[in-house]
Amino acid sequence: MSNSTSFDPFGRTLRITATSVYAITILAGLLGNGIGLYIVLRKTGTKSVANMLIGNMALADLLTCLFAMPHAVVFLYVQNQWFGGIMGLITCKLNQFPFMLSIIASVLTIFVISVGRYFAVFHPLKGKFLRKPRLMTFFIWGVSVLITCPTVYPYQLYQRVSGGPFYCVVEWPGSLAPQTNEIQQIYYLLIFVVLYCVPLATTSIIYFAIGWRLWKRRVPGYELDANKEAAAKTKNKVIKMLVVIVVIFAICWAPVHIMHYYMSEPEWFTIPMWIKLLSFWVAHLNSAINPYIYIVFNDSFRKEFKDILSSCNMTKLWRRSSSYLTSTTAIKATGSTMSSTFKTSRKGLVRIMSRNHENAKEQIVNYGGTTEEPGVQLLERIVTSDNISEHEAEAATQSFL
C-alpha cells in the first residue's frame, strides 16, 4: 500500500463504480445473513449440525459485511491515511481483526462440519463431541480469536514528517522496509497454506470419500422404506450444500491469495488497479453469497425465509388467518352473530387441541403464520382457557380477525 495520498491511484470512475458495487454487496449480505442468523436462533434452533453451520457462517459473514466491506470502501477514498493518538494506534491494530476473525471462523466451521460428516458416515459411534453444536461453536470462535490475535502485531502508525498526517501501515518492529516485505510474503504464504490449501484439500478428500460411500450404498433393485428414503434425501441435500459452499469458497478466495503474494513483488505495480479491486471484492462477495446457498439447499431454512417475507404482506396474512378460522368453525358466517361463531369455533378447536395440542398449534402456524403472531396467541388462549369470559373471548376473536 502506498503511504502517499498526493495522487489518486483509483480514478473517479473506478472509485464510484467500486463503491456502488460494494454498496449492493453489503446490503445483500446484511439482509441474507441477518435473516439467516435470526432463523437459526429463533426458528429452527441450533440443535442440528447443519443449523450450527448456518449460524456460525452467518455470524462470520455478518462481521465481513459490517467491518471488512465498509473498510474497503473507505480505503478507496483515503487509502491508509489514519488519525493519531492512542485511539489511532488501537484502531489501526484492530482494523483487520474482525475481517481475519471472520475468515478463520468460516474456514474452521467448514472444516469441523466436514470432519463431523466423516465420522457420521464412517464411524457413527465415534466423534460424539462433533455432534454437540454449542461445544463446537465455542471451539470454533475460541480458536479463531487465538489465531487472529497475532495479526494485530505488525500494524503501526506512521508519520512521514512531524505534524503531518498519520498512516496505518504494516511494519514489523526492528525491520527495514525490504525485511518487512519478506516477512509479509512469508506471512501471507502461511495464511494461504493454513487457511486455504489444508482445509480445502481435507474437505475435498472427505466429501469425495462420503460421496463414494453413499454411491456404493445404492444397490440396484433395493428399495428403502419411505422414512429411510426421506432421511437419505435430506442427508444428500446437506452434503450437496456443504460441497457447494466449499467450491464457492475456493473460487472466491483464490484471487485474493494470489494478490497477497504479489504485494511484496515488483510485479504488484504492473497489475491494473481494477484487477486488484476485483480480486478483493470477489473474496468479500463470498460472505454475501453464502446465505442464499442455504435458501437453495436447505428446505427448513427456505421455508422459514419465505414465511418471514410473506409475513411482511399483512393482507396475505389476514386472508390466511381468516381462512383458518373459517375452516375450523362448523357454521357459515352469513346470518350468524360473532358470539355464536365464537362458541361453535371454540368447540371445534377444543376438540382438536384435546387430541394433540402440538399438532393443533402446527395447524395454526400453517394457516395463520407463526405462533409468535398476536392473532395466533389470542386464538390459542381462547381454546385452552376455561376461565375466559364470553366478552373477552369475543374481543379476542375480533382482534384475531
CSV table of N, CA, C and O in Angstrom, one decimal, residues 15-33 64-65 69-70 73 76 281 284-289 291-292:
chain,number,residue,atom,x,y,z
A,15,ARG,N,-13.5,4.4,-8.8
A,15,ARG,CA,-13.9,4.6,-7.4
A,15,ARG,C,-15.4,4.6,-7.2
A,15,ARG,O,-16.0,3.9,-6.3
A,16,ILE,N,-16.1,5.3,-8.1
A,16,ILE,CA,-17.6,5.4,-8.0
A,16,ILE,C,-18.2,4.0,-8.3
A,16,ILE,O,-19.1,3.5,-7.6
A,17,THR,N,-17.7,3.3,-9.3
A,17,THR,CA,-18.2,2.0,-9.7
A,17,THR,C,-18.0,1.0,-8.6
A,17,THR,O,-18.9,0.3,-8.2
A,18,ALA,N,-16.8,1.0,-8.0
A,18,ALA,CA,-16.5,0.1,-6.9
A,18,ALA,C,-17.3,0.4,-5.7
A,18,ALA,O,-17.8,-0.6,-5.0
A,19,THR,N,-17.6,1.6,-5.4
A,19,THR,CA,-18.4,2.0,-4.3
A,19,THR,C,-19.8,1.5,-4.5
A,19,THR,O,-20.5,1.0,-3.5
A,20,SER,N,-20.4,1.7,-5.6
A,20,SER,CA,-21.7,1.2,-5.9
A,20,SER,C,-21.9,-0.3,-5.8
A,20,SER,O,-22.8,-0.8,-5.2
A,21,VAL,N,-20.9,-1.0,-6.4
A,21,VAL,CA,-20.9,-2.5,-6.3
A,21,VAL,C,-20.8,-2.9,-4.9
A,21,VAL,O,-21.5,-3.9,-4.5
A,22,TYR,N,-20.0,-2.3,-4.1
A,22,TYR,CA,-19.8,-2.7,-2.7
A,22,TYR,C,-21.1,-2.4,-1.9
A,22,TYR,O,-21.5,-3.2,-1.0
A,23,ALA,N,-21.7,-1.3,-2.2
A,23,ALA,CA,-23.0,-1.0,-1.5
A,23,ALA,C,-24.0,-2.0,-1.7
A,23,ALA,O,-24.7,-2.4,-0.8
A,24,ILE,N,-24.2,-2.5,-3.0
A,24,ILE,CA,-25.1,-3.5,-3.3
A,24,ILE,C,-24.8,-4.8,-2.5
A,24,ILE,O,-25.6,-5.5,-2.0
A,25,THR,N,-23.5,-5.1,-2.5
A,25,THR,CA,-23.0,-6.4,-1.9
A,25,THR,C,-23.2,-6.3,-0.4
A,25,THR,O,-23.6,-7.3,0.2
A,26,ILE,N,-23.0,-5.2,0.2
A,26,ILE,CA,-23.2,-5.0,1.7
A,26,ILE,C,-24.7,-5.2,2.0
A,26,ILE,O,-25.0,-5.9,3.0
A,27,LEU,N,-25.6,-4.6,1.3
A,27,LEU,CA,-27.0,-4.7,1.5
A,27,LEU,C,-27.4,-6.2,1.4
A,27,LEU,O,-28.2,-6.7,2.2
A,28,ALA,N,-27.0,-6.8,0.3
A,28,ALA,CA,-27.4,-8.2,0.1
A,28,ALA,C,-26.8,-9.1,1.2
A,28,ALA,O,-27.5,-10.0,1.7
A,29,GLY,N,-25.6,-8.9,1.6
A,29,GLY,CA,-25.0,-9.7,2.7
A,29,GLY,C,-25.7,-9.4,4.0
A,29,GLY,O,-25.9,-10.4,4.8
A,30,LEU,N,-26.0,-8.2,4.4
A,30,LEU,CA,-26.7,-7.9,5.6
A,30,LEU,C,-28.1,-8.5,5.7
A,30,LEU,O,-28.5,-9.1,6.7
A,31,LEU,N,-28.8,-8.4,4.6
A,31,LEU,CA,-30.1,-9.0,4.5
A,31,LEU,C,-30.1,-10.5,4.7
A,31,LEU,O,-30.8,-11.1,5.5
A,32,GLY,N,-29.3,-11.1,3.8
A,32,GLY,CA,-29.3,-12.6,3.8
A,32,GLY,C,-28.7,-13.2,5.1
A,32,GLY,O,-29.3,-14.1,5.7
A,33,ASN,N,-27.6,-12.7,5.6
A,33,ASN,CA,-27.0,-13.2,6.8
A,33,ASN,C,-27.8,-12.8,8.1
A,33,ASN,O,-27.9,-13.6,9.0
A,64,THR,N,-17.9,-9.7,8.2
A,64,THR,CA,-17.3,-9.2,7.0
A,64,THR,C,-18.1,-8.1,6.4
A,64,THR,O,-17.6,-7.0,6.0
A,65,CYS,N,-19.5,-8.2,6.4
A,65,CYS,CA,-20.3,-7.2,5.9
A,65,CYS,C,-20.3,-5.9,6.7
A,65,CYS,O,-20.4,-4.8,6.2
A,69,MET,N,-16.1,-4.9,4.5
A,69,MET,CA,-16.5,-4.3,3.3
A,69,MET,C,-16.6,-2.8,3.4
A,69,MET,O,-16.1,-2.0,2.5
A,70,PRO,N,-17.1,-2.2,4.5
A,70,PRO,CA,-17.1,-0.7,4.7
A,70,PRO,C,-15.6,-0.2,4.7
A,70,PRO,O,-15.3,0.9,4.2
A,73,VAL,N,-14.4,0.2,1.2
A,73,VAL,CA,-14.9,1.4,0.6
A,73,VAL,C,-14.2,2.6,1.1
A,73,VAL,O,-13.9,3.5,0.3
A,76,LEU,N,-10.9,3.3,-0.6
A,76,LEU,CA,-11.0,3.9,-1.9
A,76,LEU,C,-10.8,5.4,-1.9
A,76,LEU,O,-10.3,5.9,-2.9
A,281,TRP,N,-12.8,-7.8,-4.0
A,281,TRP,CA,-14.3,-7.8,-3.9
A,281,TRP,C,-14.9,-9.2,-4.0
A,281,TRP,O,-15.8,-9.5,-3.3
A,284,HIS,N,-14.8,-10.8,-0.7
A,284,HIS,CA,-15.9,-10.3,0.1
A,284,HIS,C,-17.2,-10.8,-0.3
A,284,HIS,O,-18.1,-11.0,0.5
A,285,LEU,N,-17.4,-11.0,-1.6
A,285,LEU,CA,-18.6,-11.4,-2.2
A,285,LEU,C,-19.0,-12.8,-1.6
A,285,LEU,O,-20.2,-13.1,-1.5
A,286,ASN,N,-18.1,-13.6,-1.3
A,286,ASN,CA,-18.4,-14.9,-0.7
A,286,ASN,C,-19.3,-14.8,0.5
A,286,ASN,O,-20.1,-15.7,0.7
A,287,SER,N,-19.1,-13.8,1.3
A,287,SER,CA,-19.9,-13.6,2.5
A,287,SER,C,-21.4,-13.2,2.2
A,287,SER,O,-22.3,-13.4,3.0
A,288,ALA,N,-21.6,-12.6,1.0
A,288,ALA,CA,-22.9,-12.3,0.6
A,288,ALA,C,-23.6,-13.4,-0.1
A,288,ALA,O,-24.9,-13.5,-0.1
A,289,ILE,N,-22.9,-14.3,-0.7
A,289,ILE,CA,-23.4,-15.4,-1.4
A,289,ILE,C,-23.9,-16.5,-0.5
A,289,ILE,O,-25.0,-17.2,-0.7
A,291,PRO,N,-25.5,-17.1,2.4
A,291,PRO,CA,-26.9,-17.3,2.9
A,291,PRO,C,-27.9,-17.7,1.8
A,291,PRO,O,-28.9,-18.4,2.1
A,292,TYR,N,-27.6,-17.3,0.6
A,292,TYR,CA,-28.5,-17.7,-0.5
A,292,TYR,C,-28.3,-19.1,-1.0
A,292,TYR,O,-29.1,-19.8,-1.6
